[in-house]
Amino acid sequence: MLKRIRLVHAYDMLAEAGSRTTVTKVCAKCGFGNLGHFARDYRSEFGELPSDTLLRAKMHHRALSRESNR
């Protein structure tokens, strides 16, 4: 149960990521000591790698920035 809570917290952090956010930083902040195990558990829980979530969030952030500059 605790692992799931930490995974959901990691998902939220990655989904709302800023430009300096990395999977490694989120992994550490959420208390996961092994990046490979974190990625495996994250994929099992959410159906995608943490890097995929982060990339989508950063692309969304860039798109919003472009829209606001118009």
Coordinates of N, CA, C and O in Angstrom, one line a residue, residues 29-67:
K29 N 13.1 11.6 -4.5 CA 12.2 12.4 -3.6 C 11.1 11.5 -3.1 O 10.5 11.8 -2.0
C30 N 10.7 10.5 -3.8 CA 9.6 9.7 -3.4 C 10.1 8.4 -2.7 O 9.3 7.6 -2.3
G31 N 11.4 8.4 -2.4 CA 11.9 7.3 -1.5 C 12.3 6.0 -2.2 O 12.4 5.0 -1.5
F32 N 12.4 6.1 -3.5 CA 12.8 4.8 -4.2 C 14.3 4.9 -4.4 O 14.9 5.8 -4.9
G33 N 15.0 3.8 -4.0 CA 16.5 3.8 -4.0 C 17.0 3.2 -5.3 O 18.2 3.4 -5.6
N34 N 16.2 2.5 -6.0 CA 16.7 1.8 -7.2 C 15.9 2.3 -8.4 O 14.7 2.0 -8.5
L35 N 16.5 3.0 -9.3 CA 15.8 3.6 -10.5 C 15.2 2.5 -11.4 O 14.1 2.7 -11.8
G36 N 15.9 1.4 -11.6 CA 15.3 0.4 -12.4 C 14.1 -0.3 -11.8 O 13.1 -0.5 -12.5
H37 N 14.1 -0.5 -10.5 CA 12.9 -1.1 -9.8 C 11.8 -0.1 -9.8 O 10.6 -0.5 -10.0
F38 N 12.1 1.2 -9.6 CA 11.1 2.2 -9.7 C 10.4 2.2 -11.0 O 9.2 2.2 -11.1
A39 N 11.2 2.2 -12.1 CA 10.6 2.2 -13.5 C 9.8 1.0 -13.7 O 8.7 1.1 -14.3
R40 N 10.2 -0.1 -13.3 CA 9.4 -1.4 -13.4 C 8.1 -1.3 -12.7 O 7.0 -1.6 -13.3
D41 N 8.1 -0.9 -11.4 CA 6.9 -0.8 -10.6 C 6.0 0.3 -11.2 O 4.8 0.1 -11.2
Y42 N 6.6 1.4 -11.7 CA 5.8 2.5 -12.2 C 5.1 2.0 -13.5 O 3.9 2.3 -13.6
R43 N 5.8 1.3 -14.3 CA 5.2 0.8 -15.6 C 4.0 -0.2 -15.3 O 3.0 -0.2 -15.9
S44 N 4.3 -1.0 -14.3 CA 3.3 -2.0 -13.9 C 2.0 -1.3 -13.4 O 0.9 -1.7 -13.6
E45 N 2.2 -0.2 -12.6 CA 1.1 0.5 -12.0 C 0.3 1.4 -13.1 O -0.9 1.5 -13.0
F46 N 1.1 2.1 -13.9 CA 0.5 3.1 -14.8 C 0.5 2.8 -16.3 O 0.0 3.5 -17.1
G47 N 1.2 1.7 -16.7 CA 1.2 1.3 -18.1 C 2.1 2.1 -19.0 O 2.0 2.0 -20.2
E48 N 3.0 2.8 -18.4 CA 4.0 3.6 -19.2 C 5.2 3.8 -18.3 O 5.1 3.7 -17.0
L49 N 6.3 4.1 -18.9 CA 7.5 4.4 -18.2 C 7.4 5.8 -17.6 O 6.8 6.7 -18.1
P50 N 8.1 6.1 -16.5 CA 8.1 7.4 -15.9 C 8.7 8.5 -16.9 O 8.2 9.6 -16.9
S51 N 9.6 8.1 -17.7 CA 10.1 9.0 -18.7 C 9.1 9.4 -19.7 O 9.1 10.6 -20.2
D52 N 8.1 8.5 -20.0 CA 7.0 8.9 -20.9 C 6.1 9.9 -20.3 O 5.7 10.8 -21.0
T53 N 5.8 9.7 -19.0 CA 4.9 10.7 -18.3 C 5.6 12.1 -18.3 O 5.0 13.1 -18.6
L54 N 6.9 12.1 -18.0 CA 7.7 13.3 -17.9 C 7.7 14.0 -19.3 O 7.5 15.2 -19.4
L55 N 8.0 13.2 -20.3 CA 8.1 13.8 -21.7 C 6.7 14.5 -22.1 O 6.7 15.6 -22.6
R56 N 5.6 13.8 -21.8 CA 4.3 14.3 -22.1 C 4.1 15.6 -21.3 O 3.6 16.6 -21.9
A57 N 4.4 15.6 -20.1 CA 4.2 16.8 -19.3 C 5.1 18.0 -19.8 O 4.6 19.1 -19.9
K58 N 6.3 17.7 -20.2 CA 7.2 18.8 -20.7 C 6.7 19.3 -22.0 O 6.7 20.5 -22.3
M59 N 6.2 18.4 -22.9 CA 5.6 18.8 -24.2 C 4.4 19.7 -24.0 O 4.2 20.7 -24.6
H60 N 3.6 19.3 -23.0 CA 2.4 20.1 -22.7 C 2.7 21.5 -22.2 O 2.2 22.5 -22.5
H61 N 3.7 21.5 -21.3 CA 4.2 22.8 -20.7 C 4.7 23.7 -21.8 O 4.4 24.9 -21.9
R62 N 5.5 23.1 -22.8 CA 6.0 23.9 -23.9 C 4.9 24.5 -24.8 O 4.9 25.6 -25.2
A63 N 3.9 23.6 -25.0 CA 2.8 24.1 -25.8 C 2.0 25.2 -25.2 O 1.6 26.2 -25.8
L64 N 1.8 25.1 -23.9 CA 1.2 26.2 -23.1 C 2.0 27.5 -23.2 O 1.4 28.6 -23.3
S65 N 3.3 27.3 -23.1 CA 4.2 28.5 -23.1 C 4.1 29.2 -24.5 O 4.1 30.4 -24.6
R66 N 4.0 28.4 -25.6 CA 3.9 29.0 -26.9 C 2.6 29.7 -27.1 O 2.5 30.7 -27.7
E67 N 1.5 29.1 -26.5 CA 0.2 29.7 -26.7 C 0.2 31.1 -25.9 O -0.4 32.0 -26.4

